[in-house]
Each structure stands twice: as C-alpha cells, then as structure tokens.
Tab-separated table of C-alpha atoms in Angstrom:
chain	number	residue	atom	x	y	z
Q	82	UNK	CA	-11.782	4.963	-15.024
Q	83	UNK	CA	-11.094	7.454	-12.399
Q	84	UNK	CA	-10.418	4.763	-9.692
Q	85	UNK	CA	-7.652	3.111	-11.882
Q	86	UNK	CA	-6.140	6.633	-12.518
Q	87	UNK	CA	-6.319	7.147	-8.982
Q	88	UNK	CA	-4.890	3.911	-8.121
Q	89	UNK	CA	-2.062	3.942	-10.445
Q	90	UNK	CA	-0.808	7.479	-9.134
Q	91	UNK	CA	-1.239	6.106	-5.673
Q	92	UNK	CA	1.251	3.355	-6.811
Q	93	UNK	CA	3.409	5.680	-8.482
Q	94	UNK	CA	4.096	7.662	-5.315
Q	95	UNK	CA	4.799	4.568	-3.033
Q	96	UNK	CA	7.161	3.610	-5.587
Q	97	UNK	CA	9.075	6.963	-5.485
Q	98	UNK	CA	9.227	6.827	-1.623
Q	99	UNK	CA	10.099	3.112	-1.705
Q	100	UNK	CA	13.220	4.442	-3.978
Q	101	UNK	CA	14.064	6.792	-1.599
Q	102	UNK	CA	13.784	4.903	1.367
Q	103	UNK	CA	16.373	2.399	-0.369
Q	104	UNK	CA	18.669	4.998	-1.972
Q	105	UNK	CA	19.198	7.090	1.009
Q	106	UNK	CA	21.789	6.537	3.665
Q	107	UNK	CA	19.777	8.160	6.314
Q	108	UNK	CA	16.192	8.720	6.718
Q	109	UNK	CA	14.752	10.335	9.816
Q	110	UNK	CA	10.918	10.382	10.714
Q	111	UNK	CA	9.520	12.974	13.018
Q	112	UNK	CA	6.521	14.709	14.284
Q	113	UNK	CA	5.812	18.031	13.290
Q	114	UNK	CA	2.898	18.648	14.917
Q	115	UNK	CA	2.548	22.227	16.464
Q	116	UNK	CA	4.986	23.927	14.515
Q	117	UNK	CA	3.819	26.846	12.746
Q	118	UNK	CA	4.345	27.921	8.950
Q	119	UNK	CA	7.759	29.829	9.443
Q	120	UNK	CA	9.150	27.256	11.592
Q	121	UNK	CA	8.494	24.828	8.995
Q	122	UNK	CA	9.932	26.967	6.212
Q	123	UNK	CA	13.014	27.314	8.332
Q	124	UNK	CA	13.447	23.654	8.781
Q	125	UNK	CA	13.038	22.863	5.067
Q	126	UNK	CA	15.642	25.664	4.247
Q	127	UNK	CA	18.234	24.316	6.371
Q	128	UNK	CA	17.763	20.823	5.168
Q	129	UNK	CA	17.562	21.726	1.428
Q	130	UNK	CA	20.931	23.496	2.202
Q	131	UNK	CA	22.320	20.553	3.444
Q	132	UNK	CA	21.016	18.282	0.659
Q	133	UNK	CA	18.643	16.719	2.466
Q	134	UNK	CA	14.916	16.120	1.032
Q	135	UNK	CA	12.349	16.660	3.607
Q	136	UNK	CA	8.299	15.929	3.045
Q	137	UNK	CA	5.028	15.407	4.900
Q	138	UNK	CA	3.788	11.991	3.732
Q	139	UNK	CA	0.456	10.328	4.614
Q	140	UNK	CA	1.228	7.075	7.186
Q	141	UNK	CA	-0.603	4.513	4.893
Q	142	UNK	CA	1.477	5.706	1.787
Q	143	UNK	CA	4.665	5.279	3.920
Q	144	UNK	CA	3.432	1.780	5.406
Q	145	UNK	CA	3.291	0.577	1.657
Q	146	UNK	CA	6.483	2.072	1.015
Q	147	UNK	CA	8.307	0.341	4.059
Q	148	UNK	CA	6.680	-2.790	2.815
Q	149	UNK	CA	8.049	-2.833	-0.463
Q	150	UNK	CA	11.553	-1.467	0.591
Q	151	UNK	CA	11.283	-4.314	3.507
Q	152	UNK	CA	11.778	-2.077	6.072
Q	153	UNK	CA	8.212	-2.605	7.942
Q	154	UNK	CA	9.889	-2.262	11.439
Q	155	UNK	CA	9.602	1.432	11.039
Q	156	UNK	CA	5.792	1.077	10.712
Q	157	UNK	CA	5.598	1.122	14.632
Q	158	UNK	CA	6.721	5.119	14.557
Q	159	UNK	CA	4.386	5.651	11.763
Q	160	UNK	CA	1.576	7.197	13.772
Q	161	UNK	CA	0.181	10.831	14.098
Q	162	UNK	CA	1.454	13.507	11.500
Q	163	UNK	CA	4.825	11.995	9.922
Q	164	UNK	CA	7.487	13.990	8.115
Q	165	UNK	CA	10.323	12.199	7.102
Q	166	UNK	CA	13.877	13.550	5.744
Q	167	UNK	CA	15.916	11.435	3.027
Q	168	UNK	CA	19.680	12.089	2.727
Q	169	UNK	CA	21.632	10.236	0.011
Q	170	UNK	CA	24.865	11.947	0.684
Q	171	UNK	CA	25.551	12.728	3.946
Q	172	UNK	CA	24.731	10.279	6.781
Q	173	UNK	CA	24.673	12.781	9.867
Q	174	UNK	CA	22.997	15.710	8.203
Q	175	UNK	CA	19.353	14.844	8.652
Q	176	UNK	CA	19.678	13.641	12.023
Q	177	UNK	CA	22.008	16.544	13.052
Q	178	UNK	CA	19.713	19.381	11.543
Q	179	UNK	CA	16.358	17.723	13.020
Q	180	UNK	CA	17.970	17.100	16.326
Q	181	UNK	CA	19.161	20.634	16.566
Q	182	UNK	CA	15.944	22.152	15.290
Q	183	UNK	CA	13.936	19.822	17.800
Q	184	UNK	CA	15.991	21.188	20.731
Q	185	UNK	CA	14.945	24.907	19.851
Q	186	UNK	CA	11.597	23.628	18.854
Q	187	UNK	CA	9.614	21.354	21.495
Q	188	UNK	CA	6.924	21.039	19.102
Q	189	UNK	CA	9.272	18.649	16.741
Q	190	UNK	CA	9.976	15.424	18.078
Q	191	UNK	CA	12.242	12.677	16.318
Q	192	UNK	CA	10.527	9.328	16.456
Q	193	UNK	CA	13.246	6.950	14.332
Q	194	UNK	CA	14.659	6.488	11.060
Q	195	UNK	CA	16.696	4.053	8.853
Q	196	UNK	CA	20.633	4.428	9.029
Q	197	UNK	CA	22.414	2.443	6.178
Q	198	UNK	CA	19.585	-0.131	5.497
Q	199	UNK	CA	18.777	-0.373	9.321
Q	200	UNK	CA	15.898	0.735	11.220
Q	201	UNK	CA	16.949	2.695	14.034
Q	202	UNK	CA	15.062	4.410	17.220
Q	203	UNK	CA	14.795	7.941	18.620
Q	204	UNK	CA	17.860	7.343	20.635
Q	205	UNK	CA	20.007	6.011	17.938
Q	206	UNK	CA	18.921	8.990	15.683
Q	207	UNK	CA	19.984	11.466	18.665
Q	208	UNK	CA	23.293	9.755	19.071
Q	209	UNK	CA	24.051	9.833	15.478
Q	210	UNK	CA	23.013	13.606	15.707
Q	211	UNK	CA	25.872	14.168	18.335
Q	212	UNK	CA	28.726	12.800	15.997
Q	213	UNK	CA	30.827	15.481	14.407
Q	214	UNK	CA	30.270	16.216	10.579
Q	215	UNK	CA	32.605	14.568	8.143
Q	216	UNK	CA	34.705	17.728	8.071
Q	217	UNK	CA	35.308	17.666	11.750
Q	218	UNK	CA	35.811	13.975	11.967
Q	219	UNK	CA	38.560	14.535	8.642
Q	220	UNK	CA	40.100	17.143	11.063
Q	221	UNK	CA	40.490	15.138	13.841
Q	222	UNK	CA	42.150	12.256	11.811
Q	223	UNK	CA	44.487	14.936	10.342
Q	224	UNK	CA	45.410	15.958	13.891
Q	225	UNK	CA	45.860	12.391	15.048
Q	226	UNK	CA	48.146	11.710	11.898
Q	227	UNK	CA	50.148	14.867	12.394
Q	228	UNK	CA	51.000	14.415	16.458
Q	229	UNK	CA	53.800	11.645	15.810
Q	230	UNK	CA	55.624	13.888	13.091
Q	231	UNK	CA	55.246	16.946	15.160
Q	232	UNK	CA	56.658	15.324	18.454
Q	233	UNK	CA	59.606	13.885	16.384
Q	234	UNK	CA	60.361	17.577	15.076
Q	235	UNK	CA	60.226	18.871	18.232
Q	236	UNK	CA	62.270	16.134	20.063
Q	237	UNK	CA	64.919	16.826	17.030
Q	238	UNK	CA	64.821	20.450	17.803
Q	239	UNK	CA	65.053	20.160	21.500
Q	240	UNK	CA	68.547	18.012	20.628
Q	241	UNK	CA	69.807	20.520	18.417
Q	242	UNK	CA	69.321	23.310	20.981
Q	243	UNK	CA	70.967	21.474	23.900
Q	244	UNK	CA	74.054	20.534	21.327
Q	245	UNK	CA	74.020	24.428	20.567
Q	246	UNK	CA	74.210	25.388	24.201
Q	247	UNK	CA	76.799	22.942	24.813
Q	248	UNK	CA	79.199	24.014	22.037
C-alpha cells in the first residue's frame, strides 16, 4: 500500500510540472551547482518579485513531465543539478533575471529552456535575455510613433518663424 501512495504522489508531482511546462510562456533551465544559500535566496527573491516561479527538481521527474508535455528535446540539458524557472506572464523576465545573475555569479549556468512551446538552447535564452523589457519596447514604439508628428510640428514652426522674420 505504501508503494501505491508514493507512486501516486510522484505522478501528481509530474502532472503539476507538466502543467507548468504547458502553461508557461518561458521556462529556463539552469545548473545552480556552486551557489551558496544566500545567493540562491537572493535569486529566488528577484524571480519572485518578477512573478517567476523557481524550483529545484529531480531530472527523472522533469523527464517524465517533458515527455507528457511533448517537449522531450529538453531532456538533453537535464543533467546534473537542475533548477527551473517558469513564467506564465512575462516572456523575457526569467531569462533576463537568470542571465544577469549568471553574469555576477559564475556558478549559475544557463542550460536551455522552452519559449512559447519551442525548446531553445542556451544561446537563444541569452539572446532573449538581451531584449529590452516590455516597458522598454513600448517606450521605443511610442518614440517611433511620435517622431513624424514632432518633425511636422517643427517644420510648421520653422515656416511660421520665417514668415514672421520677413514681415
């Protein structure tokens, strides 16, 4: 009987992780070996503030979850100690936070992940991390949209100033 309960508990854990893999916009897998408790606590704090869930999971559990979520290509990075960050709201946040943290702490190594249902490698995660935040992108868009209007207003003002000088 005890075995049945253990198996059932493990299956529930696999189901939960499978759901997270399917529902998250971005999932980042990292090797945290070598980080001390204070560093992991700081990393968890940064991720939590951004609405990103961070867990340390066994690779066998993750492999079962990736198989259930049809993301088996991710299995090749599931070696050694594995930490995984799930984000359901912000596509860039987990990659950016983990990448910035890895730059300051050599012990943290990005392995790969899943972005919008597609398995990506470490280089693609780092490229995603270099993108500006959503607010930054909206700011850039607003600037681009305002430029023609601003240039038109400056041209009208220049014509008006010229007319004033000749009068």
